[in-house]
mmCIF file of C-alpha atoms in Angstrom:
data_model
loop_
_atom_site.group_PDB
_atom_site.id
_atom_site.type_symbol
_atom_site.label_atom_id
_atom_site.label_comp_id
_atom_site.label_asym_id
_atom_site.label_seq_id
_atom_site.Cartn_x
_atom_site.Cartn_y
_atom_site.Cartn_z
ATOM 1 C CA ILE A 97 52.455 88.115 106.272
ATOM 2 C CA LEU A 98 52.317 91.671 104.897
ATOM 3 C CA ASP A 99 53.817 90.746 101.701
ATOM 4 C CA LYS A 100 51.588 87.572 101.317
ATOM 5 C CA VAL A 101 48.345 89.496 101.747
ATOM 6 C CA GLN A 102 49.745 92.404 99.200
ATOM 7 C CA TYR A 103 50.720 89.876 96.800
ATOM 8 C CA PHE A 104 48.320 87.182 96.630
ATOM 9 C CA GLY A 105 45.278 88.565 98.812
ATOM 10 C CA TYR A 106 43.448 87.394 101.787
ATOM 11 C CA LYS A 107 41.763 84.476 100.280
ATOM 12 C CA LYS A 108 44.982 82.669 99.790
ATOM 13 C CA PHE A 109 45.755 82.249 103.265
ATOM 14 C CA ASP A 110 43.874 80.869 106.364
ATOM 15 C CA TYR A 111 44.959 83.714 108.968
ATOM 16 C CA ASN A 112 45.174 83.035 112.768
ATOM 17 C CA LEU A 113 44.477 85.861 115.360
ATOM 18 C CA ARG A 114 48.167 86.781 115.720
ATOM 19 C CA GLU A 115 48.527 87.464 112.121
ATOM 20 C CA SER A 116 45.048 88.939 111.792
ATOM 21 C CA GLU A 117 46.216 91.219 114.240
ATOM 22 C CA ILE A 118 49.487 92.115 112.386
ATOM 23 C CA ILE A 119 47.058 93.026 109.328
ATOM 24 C CA TRP A 120 44.949 95.179 111.395
ATOM 25 C CA ASN A 121 47.945 97.248 112.872
ATOM 26 C CA SER A 122 49.512 97.672 109.408
ATOM 27 C CA LEU A 123 46.339 99.149 108.076
ATOM 28 C CA SER A 124 46.078 103.423 108.003
ATOM 29 C CA GLU A 125 43.736 105.014 110.318
ATOM 30 C CA ILE A 126 41.553 105.851 107.379
ATOM 31 C CA GLN A 127 41.358 102.083 106.317
ATOM 32 C CA ARG A 128 40.556 101.390 110.096
ATOM 33 C CA ARG A 129 37.825 103.708 110.007
ATOM 34 C CA LEU A 130 36.200 102.535 106.774
ATOM 35 C CA ILE A 131 36.234 98.853 108.042
ATOM 36 C CA ARG A 132 34.204 100.132 111.065
ATOM 37 C CA ARG A 133 31.944 101.735 108.950
ATOM 38 C CA ILE A 134 31.269 98.655 106.771
ATOM 39 C CA LEU A 135 30.927 96.518 110.081
ATOM 40 C CA ILE A 136 28.015 98.750 111.449
ATOM 41 C CA GLY A 137 26.283 99.080 108.170
ATOM 42 C CA GLU A 138 27.112 103.013 107.451
ATOM 43 C CA THR A 139 27.307 104.285 103.834
ATOM 44 C CA VAL A 140 30.901 104.297 102.318
ATOM 45 C CA ARG A 141 31.233 106.443 98.953
ATOM 46 C CA LYS A 142 34.285 105.243 96.793
ATOM 47 C CA GLU A 143 34.894 108.443 95.328
ATOM 48 C CA GLU A 144 35.790 110.026 98.821
ATOM 49 C CA PHE A 145 38.278 107.079 99.679
ATOM 50 C CA ALA A 146 39.012 105.607 96.168
ATOM 51 C CA ALA A 147 42.760 104.750 97.032
ATOM 52 C CA ASP A 148 42.369 103.129 100.361
ATOM 53 C CA ILE A 149 39.012 101.327 99.231
ATOM 54 C CA ASP A 150 40.739 99.933 96.301
ATOM 55 C CA TYR A 151 43.634 98.829 98.453
ATOM 56 C CA LEU A 152 41.210 96.804 100.480
ATOM 57 C CA ILE A 153 39.591 95.160 97.618
ATOM 58 C CA LYS A 154 42.811 94.284 95.933
ATOM 59 C CA THR A 155 44.161 92.543 99.173
ATOM 60 C CA GLY A 156 40.980 90.806 99.468
ATOM 61 C CA ILE A 157 40.294 92.216 103.109
ATOM 62 C CA ILE A 158 36.870 93.587 101.896
ATOM 63 C CA SER A 159 34.731 92.697 98.592
ATOM 64 C CA ASN A 160 32.278 94.865 97.072
ATOM 65 C CA LYS A 161 28.990 93.152 95.793
ATOM 66 C CA LYS A 162 26.415 95.198 94.078
ATOM 67 C CA GLN A 163 28.027 98.499 95.727
ATOM 68 C CA THR A 164 27.849 96.610 99.125
ATOM 69 C CA TYR A 165 31.076 96.422 100.928
ATOM 70 C CA THR A 166 31.404 93.248 103.397
ATOM 71 C CA ILE A 167 34.580 92.309 105.479
ATOM 72 C CA ASN A 168 36.244 88.894 104.295
ATOM 73 C CA LEU A 169 38.615 88.477 107.127
ATOM 74 C CA PRO A 170 36.480 87.108 110.288
ATOM 75 C CA LEU A 171 39.202 87.432 112.660
ATOM 76 C CA LEU A 172 39.620 91.108 111.620
ATOM 77 C CA THR A 173 36.133 91.644 112.551
ATOM 78 C CA ASN A 174 36.548 90.269 116.032
ATOM 79 C CA ILE A 175 39.795 92.354 116.767
ATOM 80 C CA LEU A 176 37.773 95.473 115.602
ATOM 81 C CA LEU A 177 34.735 94.605 117.926
ATOM 82 C CA LYS A 178 37.446 94.186 120.739
ATOM 83 C CA SER A 179 39.050 97.290 120.169
ATOM 84 C CA SER A 180 36.427 99.607 119.475
ATOM 85 C CA THR A 181 33.634 98.662 121.927
ATOM 86 C CA GLN A 182 32.495 101.179 124.344
ATOM 87 C CA SER A 183 30.264 100.926 127.335
ATOM 88 C CA LEU A 184 26.763 102.381 127.876
ATOM 89 C CA LYS A 185 26.243 104.872 130.482
ATOM 90 C CA LEU A 186 23.118 106.879 131.651
ATOM 91 C CA HIS A 187 22.847 110.811 131.537
ATOM 92 C CA ASN A 188 19.735 112.532 132.280
ATOM 93 C CA HIS A 189 17.564 109.518 131.686
ATOM 94 C CA THR A 190 19.140 109.022 128.425
ATOM 95 C CA VAL A 191 21.586 106.312 127.034
ATOM 96 C CA TRP A 192 24.956 107.325 125.956
ATOM 97 C CA SER A 193 28.054 105.562 124.895
ATOM 98 C CA GLY A 194 31.164 107.869 125.557
ATOM 99 C CA GLU A 195 30.028 111.285 124.138
ATOM 100 C CA GLU A 196 27.593 109.932 121.760
ATOM 101 C CA LEU A 197 24.011 110.125 122.280
ATOM 102 C CA MET A 198 22.538 106.548 121.525
ATOM 103 C CA THR A 199 18.661 107.028 121.566
ATOM 104 C CA ALA A 200 18.400 106.846 117.936
ATOM 105 C CA LYS A 201 20.403 103.858 117.596
ATOM 106 C CA PHE A 202 17.689 101.794 119.599
ATOM 107 C CA SER A 203 14.217 101.119 119.361
ATOM 108 C CA ALA A 204 11.824 103.054 121.805
ATOM 109 C CA LYS A 205 11.586 99.533 123.802
ATOM 110 C CA GLN A 206 15.255 98.952 123.534
ATOM 111 C CA ASN A 207 16.021 102.134 124.908
ATOM 112 C CA HIS A 208 13.492 101.524 127.805
ATOM 113 C CA ILE A 209 15.115 98.440 128.829
ATOM 114 C CA LEU A 210 18.658 99.813 128.546
ATOM 115 C CA ARG A 211 17.684 102.330 130.809
ATOM 116 C CA LEU A 212 16.054 100.213 133.261
ATOM 117 C CA LEU A 213 19.090 97.920 133.150
ATOM 118 C CA LEU A 214 21.770 101.188 133.507
ATOM 119 C CA GLU A 215 19.711 102.083 136.500
ATOM 120 C CA ASN A 216 20.282 98.906 138.134
ATOM 121 C CA VAL A 217 23.920 98.160 137.074
ATOM 122 C CA GLY A 218 25.335 95.320 139.115
ATOM 123 C CA LYS A 219 21.890 94.123 140.293
ATOM 124 C CA VAL A 220 19.542 91.383 138.766
ATOM 125 C CA VAL A 221 16.616 93.033 137.141
ATOM 126 C CA SER A 222 13.836 90.438 137.229
ATOM 127 C CA GLN A 223 11.988 88.780 134.335
ATOM 128 C CA ASP A 224 8.881 90.413 135.840
ATOM 129 C CA GLN A 225 10.560 93.743 135.678
ATOM 130 C CA ILE A 226 11.355 93.326 131.964
ATOM 131 C CA ALA A 227 7.813 92.288 131.269
ATOM 132 C CA ASP A 228 6.049 95.215 132.921
ATOM 133 C CA ASN A 229 8.148 97.608 130.833
ATOM 134 C CA LEU A 230 7.732 95.945 127.767
ATOM 135 C CA TRP A 231 3.976 94.726 127.725
ATOM 136 C CA ASP A 232 0.734 95.782 129.802
ATOM 137 C CA THR A 233 0.701 92.569 131.774
ATOM 138 C CA LYS A 234 -1.540 93.442 134.523
ATOM 139 C CA ASP A 235 -4.864 92.249 132.811
ATOM 140 C CA SER A 236 -2.810 89.123 131.284
ATOM 141 C CA GLU A 237 -3.614 85.532 132.545
ATOM 142 C CA ASN A 238 -0.126 84.415 131.314
ATOM 143 C CA LYS A 239 1.696 87.601 132.270
ATOM 144 C CA PHE A 240 4.589 87.163 129.469
ATOM 145 C CA SER A 241 6.527 84.727 127.718
ATOM 146 C CA VAL A 242 10.186 84.126 128.752
ATOM 147 C CA TRP A 243 10.887 83.316 125.195
ATOM 148 C CA ALA A 244 9.793 86.312 124.065
ATOM 149 C CA ILE A 245 12.013 88.026 126.632
ATOM 150 C CA ASP A 246 15.168 86.198 125.577
ATOM 151 C CA LYS A 247 14.391 86.702 122.039
ATOM 152 C CA PHE A 248 14.064 90.674 122.780
ATOM 153 C CA ILE A 249 17.289 90.705 124.658
ATOM 154 C CA GLN A 250 18.951 88.849 121.673
ATOM 155 C CA ARG A 251 17.859 91.518 119.348
ATOM 156 C CA LEU A 252 19.050 94.241 121.815
ATOM 157 C CA ARG A 253 22.475 92.575 121.932
ATOM 158 C CA LEU A 254 22.719 92.396 118.074
ATOM 159 C CA ARG A 255 21.884 96.049 117.907
ATOM 160 C CA MET A 256 24.497 96.782 120.353
ATOM 161 C CA LYS A 257 27.097 94.858 118.342
ATOM 162 C CA GLN A 258 26.179 96.451 115.158
ATOM 163 C CA ASN A 259 27.199 99.749 117.129
ATOM 164 C CA LEU A 260 30.267 98.551 118.374
ATOM 165 C CA ILE A 261 28.960 98.729 121.915
ATOM 166 C CA ALA A 262 30.312 96.314 124.592
ATOM 167 C CA ASP A 263 27.705 93.638 125.249
ATOM 168 C CA LYS A 264 27.648 93.561 129.245
ATOM 169 C CA ILE A 265 24.402 91.963 129.609
ATOM 170 C CA ILE A 266 24.603 89.021 131.850
ATOM 171 C CA ALA A 267 21.469 86.450 131.640
ATOM 172 C CA ILE A 268 21.151 85.140 135.385
ATOM 173 C CA LYS A 269 19.508 81.713 134.784
ATOM 174 C CA THR A 270 15.667 81.756 135.874
ATOM 175 C CA LYS A 271 15.873 84.984 137.551
ATOM 176 C CA GLY A 272 16.560 87.693 134.731
ATOM 177 C CA TYR A 273 19.291 89.823 133.477
ATOM 178 C CA CYS A 274 21.697 92.332 134.590
ATOM 179 C CA TYR A 275 24.076 95.276 133.020
ATOM 180 C CA GLN A 276 27.740 94.569 134.542
ATOM 181 C CA ASN A 277 30.798 96.729 134.828
ATOM 182 C CA THR A 278 34.170 96.139 136.097
ATOM 183 C CA THR A 279 33.501 98.263 139.202
ATOM 184 C CA HIS A 280 30.340 95.994 140.126
ATOM 185 C CA CYS A 281 29.935 92.397 141.317
ATOM 186 C CA ILE A 282 26.770 90.770 140.745
ATOM 187 C CA ARG A 283 25.614 88.700 143.761
ATOM 188 C CA THR A 284 22.365 86.253 144.518
ATOM 189 C CA GLU A 285 22.312 83.426 147.088
ATOM 190 C CA GLU A 286 23.502 80.846 144.548
ATOM 191 C CA LEU A 287 25.590 82.885 142.314
ATOM 192 C CA ILE A 288 28.087 85.832 141.841
ATOM 193 C CA ILE A 289 29.258 87.364 138.790
ATOM 194 C CA LYS A 290 32.432 89.565 138.636
ATOM 195 C CA ASP A 291 34.818 90.664 135.813
ATOM 196 C CA GLY A 292 33.354 88.158 133.150
ATOM 197 C CA LEU A 293 33.702 84.977 135.734
ATOM 198 C CA LYS A 294 30.472 83.155 137.058
ATOM 199 C CA PHE A 295 30.775 81.828 140.461
ATOM 200 C CA ILE A 296 28.059 79.015 141.112
ATOM 201 C CA LEU A 297 27.291 77.524 144.393
ATOM 202 C CA MET A 298 28.713 73.951 143.968
ATOM 203 C CA GLU A 299 26.226 71.117 143.589
ATOM 204 C CA ASN A 300 26.712 67.365 143.819
ATOM 205 C CA ASN A 301 26.352 66.316 140.083
ATOM 206 C CA LYS A 302 27.740 63.912 137.594
ATOM 207 C CA ASP A 303 29.143 67.130 135.405
ATOM 208 C CA ASN A 304 31.337 68.082 138.405
ATOM 209 C CA VAL A 305 32.427 64.378 139.019
ATOM 210 C CA TYR A 306 33.156 64.416 135.324
ATOM 211 C CA PHE A 307 35.244 67.681 135.281
ATOM 212 C CA TYR A 308 37.555 66.716 138.104
ATOM 213 C CA ASN A 309 38.070 63.300 136.856
ATOM 214 C CA LYS A 310 39.356 64.628 133.387
ATOM 215 C CA ALA A 311 41.110 67.536 135.212
ATOM 216 C CA PHE A 312 42.959 65.572 137.770
ATOM 217 C CA GLN A 313 44.467 63.179 134.732
ATOM 218 C CA LYS A 314 46.413 66.099 133.378
ATOM 219 C CA LYS A 315 50.020 65.162 133.978
ATOM 220 C CA GLN A 316 50.984 68.889 134.399
ATOM 221 C CA LEU A 317 48.364 69.093 137.093
ATOM 222 C CA ARG A 318 49.357 66.042 138.925
ATOM 223 C CA LYS A 319 52.986 67.632 139.661
ATOM 224 C CA VAL A 320 51.359 70.407 142.045
ATOM 225 C CA LEU A 321 48.666 68.857 143.373
ATOM 226 C CA TRP A 322 48.630 67.834 147.029
ATOM 227 C CA GLN A 323 49.010 64.179 147.534
ATOM 228 C CA SER A 324 45.495 64.578 149.614
ATOM 229 C CA THR A 325 43.780 65.658 146.227
ATOM 230 C CA PRO A 326 41.282 63.263 145.197
ATOM 231 C CA LYS A 327 42.060 61.420 142.118
ATOM 232 C CA THR A 328 39.681 58.160 141.848
ATOM 233 C CA ASP A 329 36.092 58.366 140.917
ATOM 234 C CA LYS A 330 34.884 57.631 144.632
ATOM 235 C CA GLU A 331 37.328 59.866 146.097
ATOM 236 C CA ILE A 332 36.187 62.682 143.779
ATOM 237 C CA ILE A 333 32.518 61.756 144.659
ATOM 238 C CA ASP A 334 33.014 61.821 148.239
ATOM 239 C CA TRP A 335 34.925 65.203 148.330
ATOM 240 C CA ILE A 336 32.193 66.966 146.123
ATOM 241 C CA LYS A 337 29.539 65.697 148.477
ATOM 242 C CA GLU A 338 31.512 66.989 151.583
ATOM 243 C CA VAL A 339 31.903 70.565 149.953
ATOM 244 C CA THR A 340 28.220 70.803 148.996
ATOM 245 C CA THR A 341 26.867 69.514 152.239
ATOM 246 C CA ALA A 342 28.948 70.053 155.257
ATOM 247 C CA GLU A 343 28.502 73.412 157.243
ATOM 248 C CA SER A 344 32.243 73.773 157.246
ATOM 249 C CA HIS A 345 32.614 74.145 153.764
ATOM 250 C CA TYR A 346 31.511 76.978 151.355
ATOM 251 C CA TYR A 347 32.502 76.068 147.727
ATOM 252 C CA PHE A 348 31.838 77.730 144.133
ATOM 253 C CA SER A 349 32.492 76.314 140.745
ATOM 254 C CA ILE A 350 34.098 79.042 138.468
ATOM 255 C CA TRP A 351 32.612 79.385 135.132
ATOM 256 C CA LYS A 352 34.074 81.295 131.912
ATOM 257 C CA ASN A 353 32.069 81.515 128.550
ATOM 258 C CA LYS A 354 29.664 78.457 129.761
ATOM 259 C CA LYS A 355 32.715 76.513 130.313
ATOM 260 C CA MET A 356 33.645 75.095 134.016
ATOM 261 C CA ILE A 357 37.237 76.194 134.594
ATOM 262 C CA GLY A 358 37.818 75.603 138.305
ATOM 263 C CA HIS A 359 36.515 76.249 141.713
ATOM 264 C CA VAL A 360 37.127 78.344 144.838
ATOM 265 C CA GLY A 361 35.720 78.317 148.488
ATOM 266 C CA LEU A 362 36.206 78.087 152.120
ATOM 267 C CA ASP A 363 36.689 75.068 154.215
ATOM 268 C CA ARG A 364 37.575 74.538 158.044
ATOM 269 C CA ILE A 365 35.140 77.497 158.641
ATOM 270 C CA ASN A 366 35.252 78.186 162.350
ATOM 271 C CA CYS A 367 32.802 81.023 163.279
ATOM 272 C CA LEU A 368 34.222 80.519 166.893
ATOM 273 C CA ASN A 369 37.713 81.300 166.259
ATOM 274 C CA GLN A 370 36.395 83.631 163.253
ATOM 275 C CA SER A 371 38.733 81.472 160.764
ATOM 276 C CA ALA A 372 38.679 79.563 157.548
ATOM 277 C CA ARG A 373 41.031 78.088 155.003
ATOM 278 C CA MET A 374 40.321 79.147 151.289
ATOM 279 C CA GLY A 375 40.834 76.489 148.591
ATOM 280 C CA PHE A 376 41.163 77.025 144.927
ATOM 281 C CA PHE A 377 41.859 75.157 141.686
ATOM 282 C CA LEU A 378 42.016 76.221 137.833
ATOM 283 C CA ASP A 379 42.393 73.260 135.472
ATOM 284 C CA ASN A 380 44.667 75.516 133.273
ATOM 285 C CA PRO A 381 47.297 77.076 135.638
ATOM 286 C CA LYS A 382 48.155 79.908 132.920
ATOM 287 C CA LEU A 383 44.481 81.350 133.788
ATOM 288 C CA TRP A 384 45.759 82.409 137.203
ATOM 289 C CA ASP A 385 47.904 85.444 135.874
ATOM 290 C CA LYS A 386 44.632 86.426 134.299
ATOM 291 C CA PHE A 387 41.777 85.677 136.717
ATOM 292 C CA GLY A 388 43.480 84.914 139.944
ATOM 293 C CA LYS A 389 42.964 88.458 141.483
ATOM 294 C CA THR A 390 39.255 88.269 140.754
ATOM 295 C CA ILE A 391 38.995 84.838 142.104
ATOM 296 C CA PHE A 392 40.679 85.351 145.337
ATOM 297 C CA SER A 393 38.882 88.825 145.676
ATOM 298 C CA VAL A 394 35.414 87.411 145.709
ATOM 299 C CA MET A 395 36.358 84.766 148.324
ATOM 300 C CA ILE A 396 37.995 87.392 150.620
ATOM 301 C CA ASN A 397 34.798 89.394 150.232
ATOM 302 C CA GLU A 398 32.641 86.203 151.275
ATOM 303 C CA ALA A 399 34.615 85.632 154.047
ATOM 304 C CA LYS A 400 34.401 89.148 155.286
ATOM 305 C CA ASN A 401 30.648 90.323 154.668
ATOM 306 C CA ARG A 402 28.914 86.590 154.704
ATOM 307 C CA PHE A 403 30.723 85.058 157.564
ATOM 308 C CA HIS A 404 32.371 88.100 159.368
ATOM 309 C CA LEU A 405 35.636 86.014 159.761
ATOM 310 C CA GLN A 406 39.003 87.728 160.797
ATOM 311 C CA PHE A 407 41.518 85.297 159.756
ATOM 312 C CA LEU A 408 42.030 83.676 156.358
ATOM 313 C CA SER A 409 44.824 81.213 155.475
ATOM 314 C CA ALA A 410 45.558 79.875 152.039
ATOM 315 C CA ASP A 411 47.943 76.611 151.287
ATOM 316 C CA VAL A 412 49.273 76.956 147.843
ATOM 317 C CA ALA A 413 49.899 73.403 146.063
ATOM 318 C CA GLY A 414 53.504 73.101 144.889
ATOM 319 C CA ASP A 415 54.501 76.634 146.022
ATOM 320 C CA GLU A 416 52.998 78.052 142.898
ATOM 321 C CA PRO A 417 54.821 81.611 142.509
ATOM 322 C CA THR A 418 51.942 83.273 140.528
ATOM 323 C CA GLN A 419 49.326 82.252 143.464
ATOM 324 C CA ILE A 420 51.833 83.456 146.070
ATOM 325 C CA ARG A 421 52.397 86.691 144.320
ATOM 326 C CA ILE A 422 48.710 87.676 143.743
ATOM 327 C CA LEU A 423 47.743 86.533 147.301
ATOM 328 C CA GLU A 424 50.844 88.811 148.556
ATOM 329 C CA GLN A 425 49.329 91.582 146.458
ATOM 330 C CA LEU A 426 46.065 91.265 148.307
ATOM 331 C CA GLY A 427 47.605 91.426 151.623
ATOM 332 C CA PHE A 428 48.397 87.842 152.541
ATOM 333 C CA LYS A 429 51.619 87.222 154.457
ATOM 334 C CA LYS A 430 53.918 84.081 154.177
ATOM 335 C CA ASP A 431 54.149 81.940 156.974
ATOM 336 C CA LEU A 432 57.907 81.956 158.618
ATOM 337 C CA VAL A 433 58.148 78.114 158.888
ATOM 338 C CA LYS A 434 55.748 76.824 156.089
ATOM 339 C CA LYS A 435 56.376 78.776 152.901
ATOM 340 C CA SER A 436 53.343 77.367 151.062
ATOM 341 C CA LEU A 437 51.068 78.628 153.810
ATOM 342 C CA LEU A 438 49.794 82.393 153.654
ATOM 343 C CA THR A 439 47.652 84.045 156.230
ATOM 344 C CA LEU A 440 45.552 87.494 155.948
ATOM 345 C CA GLU A 441 44.019 89.500 158.682
ATOM 346 C CA LEU A 442 40.696 90.619 157.274
ATOM 347 C CA PHE A 443 39.863 93.325 160.101
#
C-alpha cells in the first residue's frame, strides 16, 4: 500500500480504514505534526518544512490551493482526531486541555457554558440553566429558544473538533446536556449514559418490535437463543408488553450512535427474597467484548442501588464464553450443576 501511495499518489485509490492507518503510521513525526496543524487551521510555512510538505503533496495526502493546505484523505482525518483528542478539565475556574489553557480558543459564552458543564461532570445541565447563562431570560416572555441552544452547542462541538478536543457533550432529549467522562455514569429516571452507551427505559412501541423481529431472524443468533425466546411478531409484542408493564421486570434498550444494539434488564424481581435475574441481548455478539463490562456493570449498579437486592443471577444462552468470562470478572460464580447459570452476591 505504501508503494502505491509513493508511486501513484493517494487519488488513484480509495483507501479503507486499515490502509489509512498504515499510511498514518508510516509518516514521520514532523509530517504528522504538519497534518495536525493543517487540520486545526494553523499557518504552515513551506520554507520551514519544504521536504516534508513536498512529500505529502506528491503522494496526494495533502494539496495546496492558493497557499492553503487541505487534507485529501478523509479517513486519515478521523484517525488523527481519534489519536489526538484530549478531554477538557477545569482548573482555577478556567478551561484546560492537558497542560494547555483553552480560554483563547473559545468565545466568552462558549467558555462560560464549558465551565458550567465541567462543574457538573456526569450530571444533566438543564436547558433553563444553559439559557440563564447565555442570555438575560428573567424579563423575557418566551425565556429562550431550544433551537438557539442546539445551534450554540453545535458551534461549540465544531470548535472543540477544530482544536482536537474530544467531544464528550451528551444531549439528553428534552432535558439538556451533560459532559461525560469514563469515570461518571449519567442517570435520570428514564435514561442512563455510561462509556458512550445510552440505556433507555424500554417502551412498548413499533420500533422495538421491528428491531427484535429483524434481530431474531439472524441465523448466527438463533443458534444461541433460548427456545423460549420470542420469535414471531405476536410473541415479541407480548414479551415487550410484559417487560414494560410488569412490576417484576425492569428493562433498558441499549443504544450506540443513535442505533439500538440490544437490551439489558432485571426480571423475576423479588423484593422479599432480595433477588432478581439479569436478562441481556446484543444483536451483534462481537460487541460483548467491547461493551459487555459496561452493560453488566450498569445493571449490577441498578440492582444494588435502586432495588437494594442481595442476589443477582444470570443465565447465559448457549454457554457463550465471552459473556461468562466478563460476568466472572465482575464477581459472578458458576452454578455447580447448571454451568450456564451464574450468581452474584451483592452485599
